[in-house]
Short mmCIF file of C-alpha atoms in Angstrom, two decimals:
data_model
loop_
_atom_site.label_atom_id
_atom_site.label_comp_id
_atom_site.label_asym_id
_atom_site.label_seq_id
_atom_site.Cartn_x
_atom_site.Cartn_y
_atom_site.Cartn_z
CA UNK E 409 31.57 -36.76 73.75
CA UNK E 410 29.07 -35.78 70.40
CA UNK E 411 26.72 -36.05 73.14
CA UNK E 412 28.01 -33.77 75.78
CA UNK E 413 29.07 -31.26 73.30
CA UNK E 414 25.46 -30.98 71.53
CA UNK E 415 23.87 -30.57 75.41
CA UNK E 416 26.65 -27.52 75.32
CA UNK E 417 25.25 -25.86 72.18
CA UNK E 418 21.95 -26.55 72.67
CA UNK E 419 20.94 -26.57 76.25
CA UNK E 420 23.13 -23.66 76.49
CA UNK E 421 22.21 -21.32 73.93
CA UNK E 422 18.69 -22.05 74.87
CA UNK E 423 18.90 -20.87 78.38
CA UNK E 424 20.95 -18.07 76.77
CA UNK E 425 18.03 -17.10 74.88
CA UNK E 426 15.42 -17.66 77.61
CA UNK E 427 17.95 -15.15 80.07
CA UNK E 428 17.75 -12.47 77.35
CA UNK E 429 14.30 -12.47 77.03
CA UNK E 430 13.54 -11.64 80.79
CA UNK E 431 16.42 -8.96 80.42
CA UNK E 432 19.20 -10.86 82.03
CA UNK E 433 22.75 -11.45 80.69
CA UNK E 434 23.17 -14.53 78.36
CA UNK E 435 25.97 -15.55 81.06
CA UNK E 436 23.73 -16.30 83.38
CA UNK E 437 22.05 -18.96 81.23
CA UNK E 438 25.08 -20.82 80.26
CA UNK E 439 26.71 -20.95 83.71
CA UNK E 440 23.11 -22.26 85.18
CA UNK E 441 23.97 -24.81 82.54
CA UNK E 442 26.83 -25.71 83.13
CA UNK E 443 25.96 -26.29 86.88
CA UNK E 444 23.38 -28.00 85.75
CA UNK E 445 24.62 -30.49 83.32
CA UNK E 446 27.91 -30.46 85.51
CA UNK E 447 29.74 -33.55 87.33
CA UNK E 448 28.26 -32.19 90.84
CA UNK E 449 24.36 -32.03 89.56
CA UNK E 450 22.80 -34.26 86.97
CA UNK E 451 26.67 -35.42 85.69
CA UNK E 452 25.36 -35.89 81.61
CA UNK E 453 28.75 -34.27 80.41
CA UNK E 454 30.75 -36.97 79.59
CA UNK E 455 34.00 -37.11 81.52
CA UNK E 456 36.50 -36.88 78.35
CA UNK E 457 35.07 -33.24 77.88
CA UNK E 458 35.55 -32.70 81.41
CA UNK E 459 39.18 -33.61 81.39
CA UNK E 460 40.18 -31.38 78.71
CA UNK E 461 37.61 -28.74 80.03
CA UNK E 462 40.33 -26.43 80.55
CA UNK E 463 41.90 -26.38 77.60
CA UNK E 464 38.57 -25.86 75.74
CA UNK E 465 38.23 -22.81 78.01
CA UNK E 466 41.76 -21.12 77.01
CA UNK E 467 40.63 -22.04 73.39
CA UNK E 468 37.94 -19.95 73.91
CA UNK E 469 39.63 -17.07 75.91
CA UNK E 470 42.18 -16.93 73.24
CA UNK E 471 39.42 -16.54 70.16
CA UNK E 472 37.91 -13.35 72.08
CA UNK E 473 41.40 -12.10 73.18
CA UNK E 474 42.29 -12.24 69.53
CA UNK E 475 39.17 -10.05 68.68
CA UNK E 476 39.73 -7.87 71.59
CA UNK E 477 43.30 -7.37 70.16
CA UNK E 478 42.05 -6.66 66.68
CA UNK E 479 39.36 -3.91 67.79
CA UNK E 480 42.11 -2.53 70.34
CA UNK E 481 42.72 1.45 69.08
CA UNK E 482 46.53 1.21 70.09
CA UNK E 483 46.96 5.15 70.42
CA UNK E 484 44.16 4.96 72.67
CA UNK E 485 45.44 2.69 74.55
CA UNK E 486 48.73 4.82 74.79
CA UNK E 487 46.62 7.70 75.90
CA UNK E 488 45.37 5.48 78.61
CA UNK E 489 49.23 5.20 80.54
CA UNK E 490 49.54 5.15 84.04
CA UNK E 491 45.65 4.25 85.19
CA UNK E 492 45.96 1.27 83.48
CA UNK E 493 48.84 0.32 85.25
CA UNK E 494 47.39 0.91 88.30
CA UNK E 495 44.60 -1.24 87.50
CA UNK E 496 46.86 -3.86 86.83
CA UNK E 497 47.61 -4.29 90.62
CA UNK E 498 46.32 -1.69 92.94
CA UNK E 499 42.26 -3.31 93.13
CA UNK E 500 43.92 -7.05 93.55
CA UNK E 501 46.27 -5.82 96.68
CA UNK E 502 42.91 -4.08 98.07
CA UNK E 503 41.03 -7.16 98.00
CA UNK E 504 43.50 -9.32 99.28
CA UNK E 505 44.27 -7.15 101.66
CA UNK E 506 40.58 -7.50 102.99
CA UNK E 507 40.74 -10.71 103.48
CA UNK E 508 43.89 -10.94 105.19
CA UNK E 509 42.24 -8.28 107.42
CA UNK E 510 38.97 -9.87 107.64
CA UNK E 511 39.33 -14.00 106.98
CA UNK E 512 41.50 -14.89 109.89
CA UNK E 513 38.54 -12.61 112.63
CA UNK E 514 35.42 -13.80 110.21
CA UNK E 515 36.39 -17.44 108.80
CA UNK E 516 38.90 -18.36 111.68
CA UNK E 517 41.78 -19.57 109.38
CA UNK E 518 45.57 -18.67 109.14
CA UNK E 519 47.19 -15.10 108.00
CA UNK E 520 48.50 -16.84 104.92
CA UNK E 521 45.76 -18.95 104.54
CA UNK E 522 43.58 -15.84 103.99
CA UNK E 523 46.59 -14.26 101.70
CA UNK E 524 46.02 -17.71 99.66
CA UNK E 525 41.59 -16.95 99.31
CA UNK E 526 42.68 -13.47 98.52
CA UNK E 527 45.19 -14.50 95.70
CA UNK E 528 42.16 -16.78 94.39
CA UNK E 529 39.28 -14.41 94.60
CA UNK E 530 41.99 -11.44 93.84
CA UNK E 531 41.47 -11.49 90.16
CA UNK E 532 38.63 -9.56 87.44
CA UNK E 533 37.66 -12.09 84.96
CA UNK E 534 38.90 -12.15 82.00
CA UNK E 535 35.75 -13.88 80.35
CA UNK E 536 33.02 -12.09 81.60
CA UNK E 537 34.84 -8.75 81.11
CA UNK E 538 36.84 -8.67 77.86
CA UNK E 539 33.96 -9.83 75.70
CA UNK E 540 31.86 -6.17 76.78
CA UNK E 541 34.85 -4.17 76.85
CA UNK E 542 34.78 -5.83 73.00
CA UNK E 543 30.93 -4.54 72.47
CA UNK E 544 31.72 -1.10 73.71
CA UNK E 545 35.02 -0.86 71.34
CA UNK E 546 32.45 -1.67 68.48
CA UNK E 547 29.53 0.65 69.42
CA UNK E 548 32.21 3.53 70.31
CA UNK E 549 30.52 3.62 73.73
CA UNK E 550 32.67 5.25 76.25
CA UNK E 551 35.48 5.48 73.72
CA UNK E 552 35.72 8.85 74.03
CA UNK E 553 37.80 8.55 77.51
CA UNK E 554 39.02 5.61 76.12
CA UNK E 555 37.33 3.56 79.32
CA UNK E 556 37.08 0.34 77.71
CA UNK E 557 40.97 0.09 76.24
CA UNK E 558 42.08 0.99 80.33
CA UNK E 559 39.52 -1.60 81.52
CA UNK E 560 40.69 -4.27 78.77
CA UNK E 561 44.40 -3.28 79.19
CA UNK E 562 44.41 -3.73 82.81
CA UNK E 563 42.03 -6.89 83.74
CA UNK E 564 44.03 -8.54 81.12
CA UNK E 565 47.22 -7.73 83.37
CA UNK E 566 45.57 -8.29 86.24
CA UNK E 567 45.51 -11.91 85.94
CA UNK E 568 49.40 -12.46 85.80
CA UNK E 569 50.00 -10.10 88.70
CA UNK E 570 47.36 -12.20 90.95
CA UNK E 571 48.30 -15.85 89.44
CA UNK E 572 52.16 -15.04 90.54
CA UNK E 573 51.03 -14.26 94.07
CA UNK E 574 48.82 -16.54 94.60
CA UNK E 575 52.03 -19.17 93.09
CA UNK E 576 53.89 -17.62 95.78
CA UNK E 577 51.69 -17.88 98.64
CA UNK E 578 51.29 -21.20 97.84
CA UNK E 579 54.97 -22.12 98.07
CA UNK E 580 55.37 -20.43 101.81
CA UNK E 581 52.09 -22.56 102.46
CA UNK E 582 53.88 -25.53 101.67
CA UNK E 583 56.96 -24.76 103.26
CA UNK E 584 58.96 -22.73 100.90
CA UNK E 585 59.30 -18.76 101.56
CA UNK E 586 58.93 -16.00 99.42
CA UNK E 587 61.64 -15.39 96.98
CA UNK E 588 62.39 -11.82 95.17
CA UNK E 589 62.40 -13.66 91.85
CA UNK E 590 58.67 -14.55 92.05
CA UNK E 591 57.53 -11.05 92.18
CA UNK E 592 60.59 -9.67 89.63
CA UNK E 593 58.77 -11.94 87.30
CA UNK E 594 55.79 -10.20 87.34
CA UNK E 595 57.04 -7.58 84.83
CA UNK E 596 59.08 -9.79 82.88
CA UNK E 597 56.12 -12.29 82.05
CA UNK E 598 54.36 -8.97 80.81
CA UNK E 599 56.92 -7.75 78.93
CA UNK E 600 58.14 -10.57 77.48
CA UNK E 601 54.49 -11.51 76.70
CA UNK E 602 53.99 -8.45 74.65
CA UNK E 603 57.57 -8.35 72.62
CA UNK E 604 56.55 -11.70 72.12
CA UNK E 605 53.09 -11.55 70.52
CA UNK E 606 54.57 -8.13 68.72
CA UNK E 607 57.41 -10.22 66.91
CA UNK E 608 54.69 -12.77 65.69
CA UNK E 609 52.10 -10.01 64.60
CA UNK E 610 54.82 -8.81 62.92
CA UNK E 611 56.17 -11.57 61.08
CA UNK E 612 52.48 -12.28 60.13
CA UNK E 613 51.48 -9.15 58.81
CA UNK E 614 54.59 -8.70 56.31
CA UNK E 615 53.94 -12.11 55.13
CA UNK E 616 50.12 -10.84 54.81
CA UNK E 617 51.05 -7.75 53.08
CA UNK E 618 53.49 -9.79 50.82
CA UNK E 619 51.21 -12.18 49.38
CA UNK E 620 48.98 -8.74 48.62
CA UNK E 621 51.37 -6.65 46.79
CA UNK E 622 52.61 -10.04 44.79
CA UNK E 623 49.02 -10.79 43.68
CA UNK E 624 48.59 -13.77 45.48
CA UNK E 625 46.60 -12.68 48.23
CA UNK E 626 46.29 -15.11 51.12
CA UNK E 627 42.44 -15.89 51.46
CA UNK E 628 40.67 -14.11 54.89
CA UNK E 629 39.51 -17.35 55.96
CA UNK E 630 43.22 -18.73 55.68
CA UNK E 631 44.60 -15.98 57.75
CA UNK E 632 42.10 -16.34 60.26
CA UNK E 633 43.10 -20.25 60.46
CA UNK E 634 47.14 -19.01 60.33
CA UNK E 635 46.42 -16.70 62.83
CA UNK E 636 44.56 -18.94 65.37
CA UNK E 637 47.25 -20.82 65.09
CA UNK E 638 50.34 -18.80 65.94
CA UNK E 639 47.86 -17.75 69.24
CA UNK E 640 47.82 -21.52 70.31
CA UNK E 641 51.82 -21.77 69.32
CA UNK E 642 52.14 -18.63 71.73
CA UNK E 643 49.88 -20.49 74.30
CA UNK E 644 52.54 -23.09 73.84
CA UNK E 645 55.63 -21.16 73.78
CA UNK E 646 54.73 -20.47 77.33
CA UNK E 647 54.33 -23.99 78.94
CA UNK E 648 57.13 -24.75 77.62
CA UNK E 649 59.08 -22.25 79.53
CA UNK E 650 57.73 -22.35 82.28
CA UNK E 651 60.29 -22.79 85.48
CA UNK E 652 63.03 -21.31 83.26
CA UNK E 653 61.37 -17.92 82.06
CA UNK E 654 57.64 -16.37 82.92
CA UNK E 655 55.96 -15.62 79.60
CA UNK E 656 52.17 -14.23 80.20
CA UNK E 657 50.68 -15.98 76.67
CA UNK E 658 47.10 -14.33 77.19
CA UNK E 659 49.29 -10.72 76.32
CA UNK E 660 50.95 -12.37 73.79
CA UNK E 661 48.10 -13.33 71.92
CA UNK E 662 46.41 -9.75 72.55
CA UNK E 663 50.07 -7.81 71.70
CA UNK E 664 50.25 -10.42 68.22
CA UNK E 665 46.53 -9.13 67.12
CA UNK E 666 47.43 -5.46 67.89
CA UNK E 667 50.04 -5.34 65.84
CA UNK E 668 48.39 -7.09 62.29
CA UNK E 669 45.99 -4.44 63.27
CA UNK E 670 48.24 -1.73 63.10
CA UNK E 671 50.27 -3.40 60.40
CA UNK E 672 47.76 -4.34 57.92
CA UNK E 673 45.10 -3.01 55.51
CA UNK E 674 42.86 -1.93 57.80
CA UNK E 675 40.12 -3.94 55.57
CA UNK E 676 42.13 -6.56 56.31
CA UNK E 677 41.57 -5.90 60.29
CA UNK E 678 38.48 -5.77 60.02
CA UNK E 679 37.52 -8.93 58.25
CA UNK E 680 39.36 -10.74 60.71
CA UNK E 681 37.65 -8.65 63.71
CA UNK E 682 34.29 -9.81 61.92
CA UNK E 683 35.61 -13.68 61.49
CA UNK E 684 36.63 -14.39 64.87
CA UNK E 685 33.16 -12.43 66.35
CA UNK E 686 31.68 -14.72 64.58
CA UNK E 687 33.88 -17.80 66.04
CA UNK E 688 33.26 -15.91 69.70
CA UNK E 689 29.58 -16.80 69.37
CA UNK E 690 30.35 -20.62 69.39
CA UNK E 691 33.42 -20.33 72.15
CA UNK E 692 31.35 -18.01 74.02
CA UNK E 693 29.00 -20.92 74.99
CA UNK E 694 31.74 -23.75 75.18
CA UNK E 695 33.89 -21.24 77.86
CA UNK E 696 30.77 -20.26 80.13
CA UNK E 697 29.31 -23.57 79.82
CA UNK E 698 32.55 -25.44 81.06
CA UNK E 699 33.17 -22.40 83.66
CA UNK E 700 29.80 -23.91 85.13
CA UNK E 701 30.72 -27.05 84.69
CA UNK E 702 33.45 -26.72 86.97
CA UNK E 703 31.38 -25.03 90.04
CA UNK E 704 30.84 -27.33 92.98
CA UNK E 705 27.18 -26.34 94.45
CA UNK E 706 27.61 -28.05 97.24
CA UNK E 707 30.66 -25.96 98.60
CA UNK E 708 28.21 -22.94 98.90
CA UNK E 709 26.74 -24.84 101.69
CA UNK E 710 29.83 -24.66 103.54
CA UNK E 711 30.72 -21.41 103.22
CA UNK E 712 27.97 -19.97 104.84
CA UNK E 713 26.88 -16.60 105.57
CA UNK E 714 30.33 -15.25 107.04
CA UNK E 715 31.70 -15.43 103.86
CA UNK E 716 29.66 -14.28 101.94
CA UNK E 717 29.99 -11.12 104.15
CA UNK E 718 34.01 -11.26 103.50
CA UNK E 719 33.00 -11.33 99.53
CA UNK E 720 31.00 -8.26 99.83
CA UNK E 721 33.33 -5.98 102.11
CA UNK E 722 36.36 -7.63 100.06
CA UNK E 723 34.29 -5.93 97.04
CA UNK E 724 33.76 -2.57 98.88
CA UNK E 725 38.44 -2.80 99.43
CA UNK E 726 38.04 -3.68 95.75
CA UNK E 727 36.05 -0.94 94.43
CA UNK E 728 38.52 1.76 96.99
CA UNK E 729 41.61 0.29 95.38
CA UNK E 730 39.27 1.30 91.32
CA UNK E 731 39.28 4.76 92.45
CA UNK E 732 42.56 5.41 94.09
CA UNK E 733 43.57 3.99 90.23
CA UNK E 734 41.50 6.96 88.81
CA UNK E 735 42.49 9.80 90.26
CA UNK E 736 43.95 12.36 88.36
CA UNK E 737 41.99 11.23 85.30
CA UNK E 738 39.51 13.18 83.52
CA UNK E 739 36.68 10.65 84.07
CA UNK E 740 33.12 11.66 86.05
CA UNK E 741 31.68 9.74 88.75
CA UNK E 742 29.82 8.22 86.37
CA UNK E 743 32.60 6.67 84.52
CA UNK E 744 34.41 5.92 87.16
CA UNK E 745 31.10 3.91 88.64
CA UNK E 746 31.19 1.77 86.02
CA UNK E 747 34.68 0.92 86.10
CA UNK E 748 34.66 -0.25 89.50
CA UNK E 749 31.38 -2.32 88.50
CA UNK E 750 33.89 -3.53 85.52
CA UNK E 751 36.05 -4.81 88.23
CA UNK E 752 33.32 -7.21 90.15
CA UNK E 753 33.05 -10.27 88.29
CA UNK E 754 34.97 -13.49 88.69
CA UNK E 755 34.90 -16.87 87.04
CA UNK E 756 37.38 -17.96 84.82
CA UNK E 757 40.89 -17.63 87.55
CA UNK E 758 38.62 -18.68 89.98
CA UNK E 759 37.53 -22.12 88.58
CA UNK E 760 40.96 -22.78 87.28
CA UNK E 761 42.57 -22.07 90.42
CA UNK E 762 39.80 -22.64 93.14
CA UNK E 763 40.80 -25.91 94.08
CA UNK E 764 44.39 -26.18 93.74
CA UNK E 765 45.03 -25.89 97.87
CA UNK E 766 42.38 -28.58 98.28
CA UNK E 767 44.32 -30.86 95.46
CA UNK E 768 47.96 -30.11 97.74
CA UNK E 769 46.30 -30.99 100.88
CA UNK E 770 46.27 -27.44 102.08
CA UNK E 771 43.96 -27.13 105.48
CA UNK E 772 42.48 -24.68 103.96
CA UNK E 773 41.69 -26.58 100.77
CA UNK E 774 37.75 -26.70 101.32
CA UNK E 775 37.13 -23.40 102.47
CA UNK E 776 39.36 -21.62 100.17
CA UNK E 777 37.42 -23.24 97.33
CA UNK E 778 33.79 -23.08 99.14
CA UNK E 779 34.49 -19.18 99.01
CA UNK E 780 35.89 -19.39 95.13
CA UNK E 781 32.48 -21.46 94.06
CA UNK E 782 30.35 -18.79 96.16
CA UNK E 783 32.15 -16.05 94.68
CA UNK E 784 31.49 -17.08 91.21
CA UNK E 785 28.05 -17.77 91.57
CA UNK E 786 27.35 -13.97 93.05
CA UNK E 787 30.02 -12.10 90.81
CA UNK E 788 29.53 -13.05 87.76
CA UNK E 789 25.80 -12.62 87.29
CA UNK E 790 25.98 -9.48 89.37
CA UNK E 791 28.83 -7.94 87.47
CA UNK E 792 27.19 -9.15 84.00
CA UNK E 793 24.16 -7.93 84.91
CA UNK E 794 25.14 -4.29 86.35
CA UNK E 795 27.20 -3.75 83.61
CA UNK E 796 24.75 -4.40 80.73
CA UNK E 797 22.21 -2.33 82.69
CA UNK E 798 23.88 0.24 83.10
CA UNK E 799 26.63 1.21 80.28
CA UNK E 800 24.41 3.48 78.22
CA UNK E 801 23.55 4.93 81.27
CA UNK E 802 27.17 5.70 82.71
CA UNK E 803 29.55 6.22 79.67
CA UNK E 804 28.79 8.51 76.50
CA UNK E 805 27.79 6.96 73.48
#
């Protein structure tokens, strides 16, 4: 495992480095990586990393979540309101409604079968987006329309919207049938995700604040420990609930870190903002590493050029479903450009979920996940990439 996990750091951030230097994203570099040093290529990663590869991953998710939560301006957000609801929902249903459209003509598989690659591919990621919605928070670039709080706000609610469809398409796929209660959940996971996180950033910041004004100060390098914590416990709280009541812990984590943010010295905010940037740069390579790890080259094969087609036009549904979210805002076409190109990549739902219809026996198992691996591999450079090219260009700085 000592072994795997130094060809992580190393091989990764080298490749990292190499990709900045000829202008490309340092993304790129660690998911080449991961292919590379994956089970399905040269196989050096030893197989106990592998089978706690996704846990590693939410580790990491949760670290950047956690600093996205900490640089979130929550009257911004406020001032945000109903586009970032939209966001939330409206691009998914586009997409998958493309490829219930399009699959079944294009791919020749089932109506639900297509709903089920739609549900997959449905969702932004989380990883490739929230750590530049992060950078532009902290440069104040495009703050000024508060464009990276609606982006943040509603890929990170995106997730739990596409997750419970694609849960439900799966049960009609297996024989079950849609049931009300799987899409009432859909609020109450948020919700219940936020109150959540908000009771625990709570609690920790008047225990924070308390230890201050008693002159015992709690060191900044305990809280971030304490508060790294109380994310995994959230993380927890969630699994263990699950099949009684739908918790989303990602919010929770995010709503938790909002609220010691609002509740706290703000030099106190700020530290920990600092700290866990600092722990990002070392998750940043285990989560994009892994997310490589996990990407089958040799389903690309069997896609094939019909659907990579359905990817692109799905994109085109995608980008549609962006700008019915916008209108009505105050945002120029330049703004609202980048948002959709916001909304492109996907990795992290996408390896996690990919191959779930293939593990159920599903017929459409292989080709669900032959489109997931070939979406990966053209979204998430291409999103990466557009969106570091292009941000000082688009938003004001």
């Amino acid at each position: 495992m000592l072994t795997s996990l130094s060809l992580i750091f190393l091989v990764g951030l080298s490749m990292a480095f190499i990709c900045r230097k000829i202008k490309l994203p340092r993304i790129i570099g660690m998911l080449i990586t991961g292919i590379a040093l994956g089970p399905f290529v040269l196989d050096l990663l030893d197989p106990q990393i592998l089978g706690i590869s996704s846990e590693l991953r939410q580790m990491a998710l949760i670290i950047i979540l956690i600093k996205a939560g900490l640089s979130l301006n929550v009257s911004d957000l406020k001032k945000v309101g109903r586009p970032a609801v939209l966001m939330s929902f409206l691009p998914a249903l586009f997409e998958i409604g493309a490829f219930v459209l399009l699959a079944p003509r294009l791919l020749h598989i089932t109506v639900l079968d297509s709903a089920i690659m739609g549900a997959v591919l449905g969702a932004v990621s989380p990883a490739v987006v929230v750590p530049r919605m992060v950078q532009l928070m902290d440069e104040n670039c495009g703050t000024d329309k508060q464009i990276p709080q609606l982006i943040l706000a509603g890929a990170s609610l995106d997730d739990v919207f596409v997750i419970v469809l694609f849960s439900t398409f799966i049960s009609m796929a297996q024989g079950g049938s849609a049931k009300i209660i799987d899409f009432v959940n859909i609020p109450i996971s948020i919700i219940l995700g936020i109150l959540l996180g908000a009771a625990f950033g709570s609690v920790l910041a008047f225990l924070f604040e308390l230890a201050h004004k008693r002159g015992n100060s709690i060191r900044q390098s305990i809280k971030t420990i304490i508060l790294l914590g109380a994310a995994f416990l959230l993380m927890a709280i969630e699994t263990w609930l699950e099949g009684t009541v739908s918790i989303s812990g990602l919010l929770a984590v995010m709503s938790m870190a909002c609220v010691i943010q609002l509740r706290c010295r703000k030099e106190v905010s700020d530290d920990l903002s600092a700290k866990y940037g600092r722990l990002w740069l070392a998750a940043e390579v285990i989560l994009f590493v892994l997310v490589g790890s996990a990407v089958d080259i040799r389903y690309t094969l069997q896609a094939g050029a019909m659907a990579v087609l359905v990817i692109f036009i799905a994109l085109i549904f995608r980008s549609v479903g962006v700008l019915v979210c916008l209108i009505g805002t105050k945002l120029n076409r330049k703004e609202k450009l980048y948002c959709i190109i916001a909304y492109l990549p996907k990795a992290t739902v996408q390896a996690a979920i990919g191959s779930v219809p293939l593990s159920l026996g599903l017929p459409c198992g292989n080709i669900v996940l032959s489109v997931a691996v070939l979406s990966i591999l053209i979204t998430a450079p291409l999103g990466a990439i557009l969106m570091d090219l292009t941000y000082k260009k688009l938003l004001n700085h």
